CSV table of C-alpha atoms in Angstrom, one decimal:
chain,number,residue,atom,x,y,z
A,1,MET,CA,-0.3,0.4,0.5
A,2,HIS,CA,1.5,3.5,-1.0
A,3,HIS,CA,-0.3,6.2,0.9
A,4,TYR,CA,0.0,10.1,-1.1
A,5,LYS,CA,-1.3,13.1,-1.1
A,6,ALA,CA,-3.2,15.5,-3.6
A,7,PHE,CA,-5.4,18.4,-4.1
A,8,GLY,CA,-5.8,18.2,-0.1
A,9,LEU,CA,-7.1,14.5,-0.5
A,10,ASN,CA,-5.1,11.5,1.6
A,11,ILE,CA,-4.9,8.9,-0.6
A,12,LEU,CA,-4.3,4.8,-0.2
A,13,SER,CA,-3.3,3.4,-3.3
A,14,GLU,CA,-2.6,0.0,-3.8
A,15,ILE,CA,-0.2,1.0,-7.4
A,16,GLU,CA,2.7,3.3,-7.1
A,17,LEU,CA,1.8,7.1,-8.1
A,18,PRO,CA,5.6,9.0,-8.1
A,19,GLU,CA,4.1,11.8,-9.0
A,20,LEU,CA,2.4,13.2,-5.8
A,21,SER,CA,3.5,14.3,-2.8
A,22,ASP,CA,4.2,11.7,0.3
A,23,GLY,CA,1.6,11.5,2.7
A,24,ASP,CA,1.1,9.8,6.0
A,25,ALA,CA,-0.3,6.7,7.2
A,26,SER,CA,-1.3,7.7,10.2
A,27,THR,CA,-4.6,9.7,8.4
A,28,ARG,CA,-7.2,8.6,7.4
A,29,HIS,CA,-8.2,8.5,3.1
A,30,ASP,CA,-10.1,10.3,1.4
A,31,LEU,CA,-9.4,8.0,-1.5
A,32,TYR,CA,-8.8,5.1,-2.7
A,33,ILE,CA,-6.8,3.9,-5.1
A,34,GLN,CA,-8.0,0.2,-6.4
A,35,SER,CA,-6.3,-1.7,-9.0
A,36,ALA,CA,-8.8,-4.2,-10.3
A,37,SER,CA,-10.9,-5.9,-13.2
A,38,PHE,CA,-14.2,-4.1,-13.6
A,39,GLU,CA,-17.3,-3.9,-17.1
A,40,LEU,CA,-17.1,-1.1,-18.8
A,41,PRO,CA,-20.0,-0.1,-19.9
A,42,ALA,CA,-20.4,1.5,-23.2
A,43,LEU,CA,-18.7,4.0,-24.4
A,44,GLU,CA,-19.3,8.0,-26.3
A,45,ASN,CA,-15.7,9.2,-28.3
A,46,THR,CA,-15.6,12.7,-26.3
A,47,GLN,CA,-12.7,15.7,-27.1
A,48,LEU,CA,-9.1,14.4,-24.9
A,49,TYR,CA,-6.2,12.8,-26.4
A,50,ARG,CA,-3.1,12.7,-24.0
A,51,ARG,CA,-0.2,10.9,-26.2
A,52,GLY,CA,-2.3,10.3,-29.1
A,53,VAL,CA,-4.7,8.2,-27.0
A,54,ARG,CA,-8.5,9.0,-28.0
A,55,ALA,CA,-10.6,8.5,-23.9
A,56,GLY,CA,-13.1,6.4,-23.9
A,57,PHE,CA,-15.9,8.5,-21.4
A,58,ALA,CA,-19.0,6.4,-20.2
A,59,LYS,CA,-21.7,7.1,-17.0
A,60,ASP,CA,-23.7,4.2,-15.5
A,61,ALA,CA,-27.9,4.0,-14.0
A,62,ASP,CA,-25.5,4.9,-10.3
A,63,GLU,CA,-23.1,7.8,-11.5
A,64,ASN,CA,-20.4,5.8,-11.6
A,65,LEU,CA,-17.7,7.8,-14.2
A,66,TYR,CA,-15.6,5.7,-16.1
A,67,LEU,CA,-12.3,6.8,-18.5
A,68,HIS,CA,-10.9,4.0,-21.1
A,69,TRP,CA,-7.7,4.8,-22.6
A,70,ASN,CA,-6.6,2.0,-25.3
A,71,ASN,CA,-3.8,0.4,-24.3
A,72,VAL,CA,-3.2,2.5,-21.4
A,73,ALA,CA,-5.8,2.1,-18.4
A,74,SER,CA,-9.0,1.8,-17.9
A,75,PHE,CA,-10.8,4.3,-14.7
A,76,LYS,CA,-14.3,4.3,-12.5
A,77,ALA,CA,-14.6,7.0,-10.5
A,78,SER,CA,-17.5,6.1,-7.8
A,79,ASN,CA,-18.4,8.8,-4.8
A,80,GLY,CA,-16.2,11.4,-4.8
A,81,ASN,CA,-13.8,8.7,-2.6
A,82,CYS,CA,-12.7,5.0,-4.7
A,83,LEU,CA,-10.6,4.9,-8.0
A,84,VAL,CA,-10.8,1.6,-10.0
A,85,VAL,CA,-7.7,1.5,-12.3
A,86,ARG,CA,-7.4,-1.8,-15.0
A,87,PRO,CA,-3.8,-1.3,-16.1
A,88,LEU,CA,-3.7,-2.2,-19.9
A,89,VAL,CA,-0.1,-2.0,-20.1
A,90,ASP,CA,3.0,-3.0,-18.1
A,91,ASP,CA,4.2,0.2,-18.1
A,92,ASN,CA,3.9,1.4,-14.8
A,93,ASN,CA,5.0,4.8,-15.1
A,94,LEU,CA,3.3,5.4,-17.9
A,95,VAL,CA,-0.5,4.3,-16.1
A,96,SER,CA,1.0,6.2,-12.8
A,97,LEU,CA,0.6,9.8,-15.4
A,98,PHE,CA,-2.8,8.7,-16.7
A,99,THR,CA,-4.2,8.0,-12.7
A,100,VAL,CA,-3.5,11.1,-11.8
A,101,SER,CA,-4.6,13.3,-14.3
A,102,GLU,CA,-8.3,13.1,-16.1
A,103,ALA,CA,-9.1,10.6,-14.0
A,104,LEU,CA,-8.0,12.2,-10.5
A,105,GLY,CA,-9.7,14.6,-12.1
A,106,LEU,CA,-13.6,12.9,-11.6
A,107,ILE,CA,-13.0,12.4,-8.0
A,108,LEU,CA,-12.7,15.8,-7.9
A,109,PHE,CA,-15.1,16.4,-10.5
A,110,GLN,CA,-18.2,14.3,-7.6
A,111,ARG,CA,-16.1,16.4,-4.8
A,112,GLY,CA,-18.3,19.7,-6.4
A,113,LEU,CA,-14.7,20.3,-7.0
A,114,PHE,CA,-14.4,23.4,-9.9
A,115,LEU,CA,-11.9,22.7,-12.4
A,116,LEU,CA,-9.6,23.8,-15.1
A,117,HIS,CA,-7.7,23.3,-17.6
A,118,ALA,CA,-5.4,25.4,-15.8
A,119,SER,CA,-1.7,26.0,-14.6
A,120,ALA,CA,-1.2,27.8,-11.0
A,121,VAL,CA,1.4,29.4,-8.5
A,122,ARG,CA,1.0,31.0,-5.5
A,123,VAL,CA,3.2,35.0,-5.9
A,124,GLY,CA,2.8,36.2,-2.6
A,125,ASN,CA,-0.3,35.4,-0.7
A,126,GLU,CA,-2.5,35.0,-3.9
A,127,GLY,CA,-3.3,32.3,-6.5
A,128,TRP,CA,-2.9,33.0,-9.8
A,129,CYS,CA,-3.7,30.3,-13.5
A,130,PHE,CA,-3.4,30.8,-17.0
A,131,MET,CA,-5.6,28.6,-19.3
A,132,GLY,CA,-5.2,28.3,-22.8
A,133,MET,CA,-5.4,26.5,-25.7
A,134,PRO,CA,-2.7,24.2,-25.8
A,135,GLY,CA,0.3,25.5,-27.0
A,136,ALA,CA,-1.0,29.2,-25.5
A,137,GLY,CA,1.9,28.8,-22.8
A,138,LYS,CA,0.8,28.2,-19.7
A,139,SER,CA,3.5,25.8,-17.7
A,140,THR,CA,6.0,28.6,-19.9
A,141,THR,CA,4.2,31.3,-17.5
A,142,ALA,CA,3.9,29.0,-15.0
A,143,ALA,CA,7.3,28.1,-15.1
A,144,ALA,CA,8.4,32.7,-15.1
A,145,PHE,CA,7.0,33.1,-12.2
A,146,ILE,CA,8.8,29.8,-10.2
A,147,LYS,CA,11.3,30.8,-11.7
A,148,ALA,CA,11.1,34.5,-10.0
A,149,GLY,CA,10.7,32.5,-5.9
A,150,CYS,CA,6.9,31.8,-7.0
A,151,LYS,CA,5.7,28.8,-5.6
A,152,LEU,CA,3.8,25.6,-8.2
A,153,LEU,CA,0.5,25.4,-7.6
A,154,SER,CA,-0.4,23.4,-9.7
A,155,ASP,CA,-0.1,21.9,-14.3
A,156,ASP,CA,-2.3,20.6,-16.5
A,157,LEU,CA,-5.9,20.5,-14.5
A,158,THR,CA,-5.9,22.6,-11.3
A,159,ALA,CA,-9.0,22.8,-8.9
A,160,ILE,CA,-11.0,25.2,-7.1
A,161,GLY,CA,-12.9,25.0,-4.3
A,162,PHE,CA,-15.2,27.4,-2.4
A,163,ASN,CA,-14.6,28.4,1.6
A,164,ASP,CA,-17.3,28.5,3.9
A,165,ASN,CA,-17.5,32.6,2.7
A,166,GLY,CA,-18.3,31.5,-1.0
A,167,LEU,CA,-14.4,32.7,-1.6
A,168,ALA,CA,-12.5,31.0,-3.8
A,169,TYR,CA,-9.4,29.0,-3.5
A,170,ILE,CA,-7.4,27.2,-5.1
A,171,VAL,CA,-6.6,23.2,-3.8
A,172,PRO,CA,-2.5,22.8,-4.3
A,173,ALA,CA,-2.4,19.5,-6.6
A,174,TYR,CA,1.0,17.6,-6.6
A,175,PRO,CA,4.8,19.1,-7.3
A,176,GLN,CA,5.4,18.2,-10.9
A,177,LEU,CA,5.4,20.5,-13.4
A,178,LYS,CA,6.1,19.9,-17.4
A,179,ILE,CA,8.0,22.2,-19.3
A,180,TRP,CA,10.2,21.7,-22.3
A,181,ASP,CA,12.9,21.9,-23.2
A,182,LYS,CA,13.1,25.4,-25.1
A,183,THR,CA,11.5,26.9,-21.7
A,184,ALA,CA,14.3,25.7,-19.7
A,185,ASN,CA,16.9,27.1,-22.0
A,186,GLY,CA,14.1,29.7,-21.6
A,187,LEU,CA,14.2,30.8,-18.9
A,188,HIS,CA,17.6,29.3,-17.9
A,189,TYR,CA,16.8,27.2,-15.4
A,190,GLU,CA,19.2,24.3,-13.9
A,191,LYS,CA,18.9,21.3,-16.0
A,192,SER,CA,20.3,19.6,-12.9
A,193,GLU,CA,17.4,20.4,-11.1
A,194,LEU,CA,15.3,19.2,-13.6
A,195,GLN,CA,14.2,15.1,-14.0
A,196,PRO,CA,13.9,14.1,-18.6
A,197,VAL,CA,9.9,12.6,-19.2
A,198,SER,CA,9.5,9.6,-21.0
A,199,GLU,CA,6.5,11.1,-22.3
A,200,GLY,CA,8.5,13.5,-25.5
A,201,VAL,CA,11.7,14.2,-26.2
A,202,ASN,CA,11.9,17.9,-25.5
A,203,LYS,CA,9.8,17.8,-21.9
A,204,PHE,CA,11.3,18.1,-18.4
A,205,SER,CA,10.0,18.2,-15.3
A,206,TYR,CA,9.9,20.3,-13.1
A,207,GLN,CA,9.6,18.8,-9.1
A,208,PRO,CA,9.9,20.4,-6.1
A,209,LYS,CA,8.9,17.1,-3.9
A,210,SER,CA,10.4,19.3,-0.3
A,211,ASP,CA,8.4,22.6,-0.1
A,212,PHE,CA,4.6,21.3,-2.6
A,213,LEU,CA,2.7,24.3,0.2
A,214,GLN,CA,-0.1,21.6,0.9
A,215,GLU,CA,-2.7,24.2,2.0
A,216,PRO,CA,-5.4,25.8,-0.1
A,217,VAL,CA,-4.7,29.5,-1.2
A,218,PRO,CA,-7.1,32.2,-1.9
A,219,LEU,CA,-7.7,33.1,-6.2
A,220,LYS,CA,-7.0,35.7,-6.9
A,221,GLU,CA,-6.1,36.3,-10.8
A,222,VAL,CA,-7.3,34.1,-13.8
A,223,PHE,CA,-5.6,35.4,-16.7
A,224,PHE,CA,-7.4,33.7,-19.9
A,225,LEU,CA,-3.6,33.7,-22.3
A,226,HIS,CA,-4.3,34.2,-26.2
A,227,LYS,CA,-1.5,34.8,-29.0
A,228,ALA,CA,-3.3,36.8,-30.8
A,229,ARG,CA,-1.6,40.2,-32.4
A,230,ASN,CA,-4.5,41.8,-33.1
A,231,ARG,CA,-6.5,41.6,-29.7
A,232,LYS,CA,-5.1,44.0,-26.9
A,233,PRO,CA,-2.7,43.3,-24.9
A,234,LEU,CA,-5.3,42.4,-21.3
A,235,VAL,CA,-9.2,42.8,-21.3
A,236,PRO,CA,-11.2,41.8,-18.6
A,237,LEU,CA,-13.2,38.4,-18.9
A,238,SER,CA,-16.4,40.1,-20.3
A,239,ALA,CA,-20.3,38.6,-18.4
A,240,ALA,CA,-21.0,36.3,-20.7
A,241,GLU,CA,-16.9,34.7,-21.6
A,242,ILE,CA,-17.2,34.1,-17.5
A,243,PRO,CA,-18.7,30.5,-17.8
A,244,THR,CA,-18.4,29.8,-21.8
A,245,GLU,CA,-14.2,30.4,-21.5
A,246,THR,CA,-14.2,28.8,-18.7
A,247,LEU,CA,-16.2,25.5,-19.9
A,248,LYS,CA,-13.7,26.0,-23.2
A,249,ASN,CA,-10.9,25.5,-20.2
A,250,PHE,CA,-13.6,22.4,-18.6
A,251,PRO,CA,-10.2,19.3,-19.1
A,252,LEU,CA,-12.9,16.2,-18.1
A,253,PRO,CA,-15.0,15.0,-20.4
A,254,SER,CA,-17.8,17.3,-22.1
A,255,GLN,CA,-20.6,14.9,-21.6
A,256,LEU,CA,-20.2,16.0,-17.5
A,257,LEU,CA,-21.6,18.7,-18.2
A,258,THR,CA,-24.7,18.3,-19.3
A,259,GLU,CA,-28.6,19.5,-16.9
A,260,ASP,CA,-27.6,19.7,-13.4
A,261,ALA,CA,-23.5,19.4,-13.9
A,262,LEU,CA,-24.2,22.4,-16.4
A,263,LYS,CA,-25.7,24.8,-13.8
A,264,ARG,CA,-22.8,23.5,-10.9
A,265,HIS,CA,-21.2,24.9,-13.3
A,266,PHE,CA,-22.1,28.4,-14.7
A,267,SER,CA,-22.7,28.6,-10.5
A,268,GLN,CA,-18.8,28.2,-9.8
A,269,SER,CA,-17.6,30.3,-12.9
A,270,PHE,CA,-19.5,33.3,-11.8
A,271,GLN,CA,-18.6,32.5,-8.2
A,272,CYS,CA,-15.4,32.5,-8.7
A,273,THR,CA,-15.5,36.0,-9.7
A,274,ARG,CA,-17.0,37.4,-6.4
A,275,SER,CA,-13.1,36.4,-5.4
A,276,ALA,CA,-10.7,36.6,-8.5
A,277,ARG,CA,-10.4,38.6,-11.9
A,278,LEU,CA,-10.5,37.2,-14.5
A,279,TRP,CA,-8.8,38.8,-17.5
A,280,LYS,CA,-8.0,37.5,-21.2
A,281,LYS,CA,-3.9,38.1,-21.8
A,282,LYS,CA,-1.0,38.3,-25.0
A,283,ARG,CA,1.1,36.3,-23.7
A,284,PRO,CA,3.9,39.0,-23.4
A,285,ASP,CA,6.5,37.9,-26.9
A,286,GLY,CA,9.8,35.7,-26.3
A,287,PHE,CA,10.9,34.7,-22.9
A,288,GLU,CA,12.6,37.7,-22.0
A,289,ASN,CA,9.3,40.3,-22.1
A,290,LEU,CA,8.0,37.3,-20.0
A,291,GLU,CA,10.0,37.3,-17.2
A,292,LYS,CA,9.4,41.5,-17.4
A,293,TRP,CA,5.7,40.6,-16.5
A,294,VAL,CA,6.1,38.7,-13.8
A,295,SER,CA,9.2,40.6,-12.7
A,296,GLU,CA,6.4,43.7,-12.9
A,297,SER,CA,3.5,41.6,-11.3
A,298,ILE,CA,5.0,40.6,-8.8
A,299,ALA,CA,6.8,44.1,-6.8
A,300,GLU,CA,2.8,45.6,-8.0
A,301,GLN,CA,1.9,42.6,-5.6
A,302,LEU,CA,4.6,43.0,-2.7
A,303,THR,CA,3.3,47.2,-3.5
A,304,ALA,CA,0.2,46.1,-3.6
A,305,GLY,CA,-0.2,42.9,-0.6
B,1,MET,CA,-54.3,38.2,-16.1
B,2,THR,CA,-51.8,35.9,-18.4
B,3,LYS,CA,-48.7,36.0,-15.7
B,4,TYR,CA,-44.8,35.3,-16.6
B,5,GLN,CA,-42.5,33.3,-15.0
B,6,LEU,CA,-39.6,32.2,-15.0
B,7,THR,CA,-38.5,28.0,-16.2
B,8,SER,CA,-36.8,25.6,-15.0
B,9,ASP,CA,-35.1,25.3,-17.5
B,10,GLN,CA,-32.5,28.5,-16.9
B,11,ILE,CA,-30.5,30.1,-14.1
B,12,SER,CA,-28.9,32.9,-13.9
B,13,SER,CA,-26.1,35.4,-12.7
B,14,LYS,CA,-25.1,38.9,-12.9
B,15,VAL,CA,-21.5,40.5,-13.3
B,16,ALA,CA,-20.9,44.3,-13.0
B,17,GLY,CA,-24.2,45.2,-14.1
B,18,GLU,CA,-24.8,42.3,-16.8
B,19,THR,CA,-26.6,39.3,-16.5
B,20,VAL,CA,-25.9,35.8,-18.5
B,21,ILE,CA,-28.5,33.3,-18.6
B,22,LEU,CA,-28.2,29.6,-19.7
B,23,ASN,CA,-30.5,27.1,-19.9
B,24,HIS,CA,-29.0,24.3,-19.3
B,25,ASN,CA,-31.3,21.6,-20.5
B,26,LYS,CA,-30.9,23.0,-24.0
B,27,GLY,CA,-27.0,23.9,-22.9
B,28,ALA,CA,-27.3,27.3,-24.4
B,29,TYR,CA,-25.9,31.1,-23.6
B,30,TYR,CA,-27.3,34.4,-23.5
B,31,GLY,CA,-27.1,37.8,-22.6
B,32,LEU,CA,-29.7,41.0,-22.6
B,33,ASN,CA,-29.6,44.2,-23.1
B,34,ASP,CA,-30.5,47.2,-20.3
B,35,VAL,CA,-33.8,47.3,-21.4
B,36,GLY,CA,-34.1,42.8,-20.7
B,37,VAL,CA,-32.4,43.0,-17.9
B,38,LEU,CA,-35.0,45.4,-15.8
B,39,VAL,CA,-37.7,42.7,-17.5
B,40,TRP,CA,-35.5,39.9,-15.9
B,41,ASP,CA,-34.7,41.1,-12.1
B,42,ASN,CA,-38.9,41.9,-12.1
B,43,LEU,CA,-40.0,38.4,-13.6
B,44,GLU,CA,-36.7,37.3,-10.9
B,45,LYS,CA,-38.7,39.0,-8.0
B,46,GLY,CA,-41.6,36.5,-9.0
B,47,PRO,CA,-44.5,36.0,-11.5
B,48,GLN,CA,-45.0,39.4,-13.1
B,49,THR,CA,-47.8,40.9,-16.6
B,50,ILE,CA,-47.2,42.7,-18.9
B,51,GLU,CA,-48.8,46.2,-17.6
B,52,SER,CA,-46.3,44.9,-14.3
B,53,LEU,CA,-43.1,44.0,-16.4
B,54,CYS,CA,-44.7,48.0,-18.0
B,55,ASN,CA,-44.1,49.9,-15.8
B,56,ALA,CA,-40.9,48.9,-14.8
B,57,VAL,CA,-40.2,50.2,-17.2
B,58,THR,CA,-41.4,53.5,-18.1
B,59,SER,CA,-40.1,54.6,-14.4
B,60,GLU,CA,-37.1,54.6,-16.0
B,61,TYR,CA,-37.4,55.3,-19.8
B,62,GLU,CA,-38.9,57.5,-22.2
B,63,VAL,CA,-40.5,56.0,-23.5
B,64,ASP,CA,-44.4,55.5,-24.5
B,65,PRO,CA,-46.9,53.2,-22.9
B,66,ASP,CA,-48.1,51.3,-26.0
B,67,THR,CA,-44.9,50.8,-27.8
B,68,CYS,CA,-43.2,49.3,-24.7
B,69,LYS,CA,-45.6,47.0,-24.6
B,70,SER,CA,-44.7,46.1,-28.3
B,71,ASP,CA,-41.1,45.4,-27.3
B,72,ILE,CA,-41.9,43.6,-23.9
B,73,ASP,CA,-44.5,41.6,-25.8
B,74,THR,CA,-41.8,41.2,-28.5
B,75,LEU,CA,-39.2,39.8,-25.4
B,76,LEU,CA,-41.8,37.7,-23.5
B,77,LYS,CA,-42.1,36.0,-27.1
B,78,ASP,CA,-38.5,35.6,-27.8
B,79,LEU,CA,-38.0,34.6,-24.2
B,80,ILE,CA,-41.0,32.1,-24.2
B,81,SER,CA,-39.5,30.0,-27.2
B,82,GLU,CA,-35.9,29.9,-25.8
B,83,LYS,CA,-37.8,27.8,-22.3
B,84,LEU,CA,-36.4,30.6,-20.2
B,85,VAL,CA,-39.8,32.0,-19.7
B,86,GLU,CA,-43.2,30.6,-19.3
B,87,VAL,CA,-47.2,31.2,-19.5
B,88,ILE,CA,-48.5,30.1,-15.9
B,89,LYS,CA,-51.5,28.7,-17.1
C-alpha cells in the first residue's frame, strides 16, 4: 500500500504514483485507489487526447464515471472516494501518468470542485491561474513565475474550491510542472534540477517535492492566455465570456456537463468572480518579455499586499 | 390576467450590471440588453403581468406605454421560445 497527498486528499493506493507527494500513513484516507478488473459500459468518444490516445467515456445508472484509454488503462470513479484502475500495459509510469490526470479529475469532479485545464502558482499569498489553448503558454508562464520565486500549485489540472464565505481558493495539486526543453533553456533552469519526462523527448519535469504547499491558496487572478496580435494585451473577461471561456477550458469529457452539472459549472464560474479577477491576456512575446511581466507583477503584488 | 414567470430550465448570474442566462437543459447561453435586464430582474422577484413589467420599464425609461408594451411582448415571446420564461396557466 502507498500513501500519498494530492489536491488536498489523503490517498491510499494499491498502485505506485511517483508524481504525488508522500502521504501520512496514520491519517484516514479520503480516496482509495484500487487496482482491479471491472466491466466497462458502452463508451462514447471524448474530446480528450493524451499521448495520441483518445479517451472513451461512460456514466452508469449509479453515477459511476468511466474513462478508457486504449492500451493504457481503464478507470472507474465512484462517489468521489474510490478510483478503480485497470492497467492495460506493463509500464507503471505510464499508468501513473494517466491516473493522476483526467482519472483523478473525475474524483475531484464528483467531490464538487470547479476544474480548469490550467496551471497555477502562488504569488505572495495569492493564487494565480493560467489557461489557454494548447501551446498558449500555461506551463511556460507558470515556470517563469516559479523561476522568480513563486510556488507551484498545479500544472495541467487546476482544482478550485469555495470556502464557507463563498470565496474561491486553489487546492494545490502535486509537485510536478512539465516544461519544454526550449522553456528550460529560455528561463535558464538548471538542467540538474529537472527530470526528463518519458512522454516526450523535448520535455522536462520540475518536481519541487520538498517544499510543496498543501494548504489552499485564495484565487485572485485568472488569465486566459492567447497569442492573437490584433487584440489588446490585457482585457477583463466580459460577463458572457465567464461561463463560456471556463467551459472551453474544462479538462474532463464535455459529456459530464449536462443539466445539474452544467448549472453547477455556470454558478461556480461566476462565483470565482467574487474573489478573483478574470482576464484575457496576450502572451508576452519571448522569454525576456515574459520575465519582465513576471517581475512587474510580483513587485506590484508585494506593494499592494 | 396572464402572468409570466422564469422556467426551471434556466439559471442566471449578474456581474457588473450584465446578466448572463444559461438554459441548462439545452446548453445555451444568453445575454440581455439594458431593458432586458430590467425585465429579467422583475421576473426574478416573481410572476409578473405584462402591465407590471411595462410599469417598471416606463418608470426608468422615457418611452410611451404602447411602444413599451409591444417591445416587452416581443421580448417575452423570444424568452418563451428559448424556454427561459413560461406563461402561468
